[in-house]
Amino acid sequence: MTSPASTPALPATTLPTPTITPGIQLVGDLVAYVPGLRTAYDAHVVCQGRVQPHVFFWDVVQATVQSYVADADHDADHKGDSHERADWRRTLDFLEAQSRRGVASVDEVIVTSFLGDLPHPHEPGHALVRRLGPVLAARFGRLRPGG
């Protein structure tokens, strides 16, 4: 057993391990749960140099709306394996479950960068807001009372 006095010091070139914030954990867990987001995630990390949850969620919104519209239009070209595209149902289920946890920094990402960027009434895919779970729907209603 070594005593604290005999523990060797880390070399000066050792870099600190980046902190995994709740927002970064949210992104990682989402990509694991919705494999169709992997390509967008990989491109995000290459372009941004690191995970930026609020920025990545723009891609999440776009993929989710595209998936919803494709299902609503019964577009056979977009009905492939869920590993090939983002599945709007899985995305909404995941975000609903995360919203129930009550983690302020996670809620901030979901409300600001997901709910806040969903289509407006005059935009394609707006009907997706009627598919939000109860927690997400309540937050969306407070954020955008007019839809």
CSV table of C-alpha atoms in Angstrom, one decimal:
chain,number,residue,atom,x,y,z
A,1,MET,CA,0.0,0.0,0.0
A,2,THR,CA,1.3,3.4,-0.9
A,3,SER,CA,0.9,6.4,1.2
A,4,PRO,CA,-0.2,9.8,-0.2
A,5,ALA,CA,3.4,11.1,0.2
A,6,SER,CA,4.8,8.3,-2.0
A,7,THR,CA,2.2,8.7,-4.8
A,8,PRO,CA,4.0,9.9,-7.9
A,9,ALA,CA,3.0,13.3,-9.3
A,10,LEU,CA,1.4,13.4,-12.7
A,11,PRO,CA,3.7,14.7,-15.5
A,12,ALA,CA,3.2,18.3,-16.3
A,13,THR,CA,2.0,17.3,-19.8
A,14,THR,CA,-1.0,15.4,-18.6
A,15,LEU,CA,-4.2,17.2,-19.7
A,16,PRO,CA,-7.3,17.3,-17.5
A,17,THR,CA,-10.1,15.0,-18.5
A,18,PRO,CA,-13.0,17.0,-19.9
A,19,THR,CA,-15.9,17.3,-17.7
A,20,ILE,CA,-19.0,15.5,-18.9
A,21,THR,CA,-21.8,17.9,-18.2
A,22,PRO,CA,-25.4,16.9,-18.0
A,23,GLY,CA,-26.0,18.4,-21.4
A,24,ILE,CA,-23.2,16.4,-22.9
A,25,GLN,CA,-24.5,13.3,-21.2
A,26,LEU,CA,-27.9,14.0,-22.6
A,27,VAL,CA,-26.5,14.1,-26.1
A,28,GLY,CA,-24.6,10.9,-25.7
A,29,ASP,CA,-27.5,9.1,-24.2
A,30,LEU,CA,-29.8,10.4,-27.0
A,31,VAL,CA,-27.5,9.2,-29.7
A,32,ALA,CA,-27.3,5.8,-28.0
A,33,TYR,CA,-31.1,5.6,-27.8
A,34,VAL,CA,-31.7,6.9,-31.3
A,35,PRO,CA,-28.9,5.4,-33.5
A,36,GLY,CA,-30.3,7.3,-36.5
A,37,LEU,CA,-28.7,10.4,-35.0
A,38,ARG,CA,-25.2,9.0,-35.1
A,39,THR,CA,-24.2,10.5,-38.5
A,40,ALA,CA,-25.4,13.9,-37.4
A,41,TYR,CA,-23.6,13.6,-34.1
A,42,ASP,CA,-20.3,12.6,-35.8
A,43,ALA,CA,-20.6,15.5,-38.3
A,44,HIS,CA,-21.3,17.8,-35.3
A,45,VAL,CA,-18.2,16.8,-33.4
A,46,VAL,CA,-16.0,17.2,-36.5
A,47,CYS,CA,-17.4,20.6,-37.3
A,48,GLN,CA,-17.6,21.9,-33.7
A,49,GLY,CA,-14.5,20.1,-32.3
A,50,ARG,CA,-16.5,18.9,-29.3
A,51,VAL,CA,-20.0,18.3,-28.2
A,52,GLN,CA,-22.1,21.5,-27.9
A,53,PRO,CA,-25.6,20.3,-26.8
A,54,HIS,CA,-27.5,23.4,-27.8
A,55,VAL,CA,-25.9,23.4,-31.3
A,56,PHE,CA,-26.4,19.7,-31.8
A,57,PHE,CA,-30.1,19.9,-30.9
A,58,TRP,CA,-30.7,22.0,-34.0
A,59,ASP,CA,-29.8,18.8,-35.9
A,60,VAL,CA,-32.0,16.7,-33.6
A,61,VAL,CA,-35.0,19.0,-34.4
A,62,GLN,CA,-34.4,18.7,-38.1
A,63,ALA,CA,-34.0,14.9,-38.0
A,64,THR,CA,-37.0,14.5,-35.8
A,65,VAL,CA,-39.3,16.7,-38.0
A,66,GLN,CA,-38.1,15.0,-41.2
A,67,SER,CA,-38.8,11.6,-39.7
A,68,TYR,CA,-42.3,12.7,-38.6
A,69,VAL,CA,-43.1,14.3,-42.0
A,70,ALA,CA,-41.8,11.2,-43.8
A,71,ASP,CA,-44.1,8.9,-41.6
A,72,ALA,CA,-47.1,11.3,-42.1
A,73,ASP,CA,-46.6,11.3,-45.8
A,74,HIS,CA,-46.1,7.5,-45.9
A,75,ASP,CA,-42.9,8.1,-47.9
A,76,ALA,CA,-41.5,4.6,-48.5
A,77,ASP,CA,-38.0,6.0,-49.1
A,78,HIS,CA,-37.8,7.2,-45.5
A,79,LYS,CA,-39.3,4.1,-43.8
A,80,GLY,CA,-35.9,2.3,-43.6
A,81,ASP,CA,-34.3,0.8,-40.6
A,82,SER,CA,-34.3,3.0,-37.5
A,83,HIS,CA,-30.5,2.8,-37.5
A,84,GLU,CA,-30.5,4.6,-40.9
A,85,ARG,CA,-32.7,7.6,-39.8
A,86,ALA,CA,-33.8,9.3,-36.7
A,87,ASP,CA,-37.0,7.9,-35.4
A,88,TRP,CA,-39.3,10.7,-34.1
A,89,ARG,CA,-41.1,8.4,-31.7
A,90,ARG,CA,-38.0,7.3,-30.0
A,91,THR,CA,-36.7,10.8,-29.8
A,92,LEU,CA,-39.8,12.1,-28.2
A,93,ASP,CA,-40.0,9.2,-25.8
A,94,PHE,CA,-36.4,9.8,-24.8
A,95,LEU,CA,-36.9,13.5,-24.3
A,96,GLU,CA,-40.1,13.0,-22.3
A,97,ALA,CA,-38.3,10.6,-20.0
A,98,GLN,CA,-35.4,13.0,-19.6
A,99,SER,CA,-37.8,15.9,-18.9
A,100,ARG,CA,-39.4,14.0,-16.0
A,101,ARG,CA,-36.0,13.8,-14.2
A,102,GLY,CA,-36.0,17.5,-13.3
A,103,VAL,CA,-32.4,18.2,-14.1
A,104,ALA,CA,-32.2,21.9,-14.7
A,105,SER,CA,-29.4,21.9,-17.2
A,106,VAL,CA,-31.0,19.1,-19.2
A,107,ASP,CA,-34.3,20.8,-19.2
A,108,GLU,CA,-32.7,24.0,-20.4
A,109,VAL,CA,-31.3,22.2,-23.5
A,110,ILE,CA,-34.6,20.4,-24.2
A,111,VAL,CA,-36.8,23.5,-23.8
A,112,THR,CA,-34.5,26.0,-25.4
A,113,SER,CA,-33.0,24.0,-28.2
A,114,PHE,CA,-35.6,21.4,-29.0
A,115,LEU,CA,-39.0,22.7,-28.0
A,116,GLY,CA,-38.1,26.2,-29.0
A,117,ASP,CA,-37.0,25.2,-32.5
A,118,LEU,CA,-40.0,23.0,-33.4
A,119,PRO,CA,-41.9,24.1,-36.4
A,120,HIS,CA,-44.4,27.0,-36.1
A,121,PRO,CA,-48.1,26.5,-37.2
A,122,HIS,CA,-47.3,27.6,-40.8
A,123,GLU,CA,-44.3,25.3,-41.2
A,124,PRO,CA,-44.3,21.7,-42.4
A,125,GLY,CA,-44.2,19.2,-39.5
A,126,HIS,CA,-45.9,21.4,-37.0
A,127,ALA,CA,-48.4,18.6,-36.2
A,128,LEU,CA,-45.5,16.9,-34.4
A,129,VAL,CA,-46.2,19.2,-31.4
A,130,ARG,CA,-49.5,17.3,-30.9
A,131,ARG,CA,-47.5,14.1,-30.3
A,132,LEU,CA,-45.4,15.5,-27.4
A,133,GLY,CA,-45.8,13.7,-24.1
A,134,PRO,CA,-47.4,15.4,-21.2
A,135,VAL,CA,-44.3,17.0,-19.7
A,136,LEU,CA,-43.0,18.2,-23.0
A,137,ALA,CA,-46.4,19.4,-24.1
A,138,ALA,CA,-46.8,21.5,-20.9
A,139,ARG,CA,-43.4,23.1,-21.3
A,140,PHE,CA,-44.1,23.7,-25.0
A,141,GLY,CA,-47.4,25.4,-24.1
A,142,ARG,CA,-45.6,27.7,-21.7
A,143,LEU,CA,-42.9,28.5,-24.1
A,144,ARG,CA,-45.1,29.0,-27.2
A,145,PRO,CA,-48.7,29.4,-26.1
A,146,GLY,CA,-49.8,30.1,-29.7
A,147,GLY,CA,-48.2,26.9,-31.0
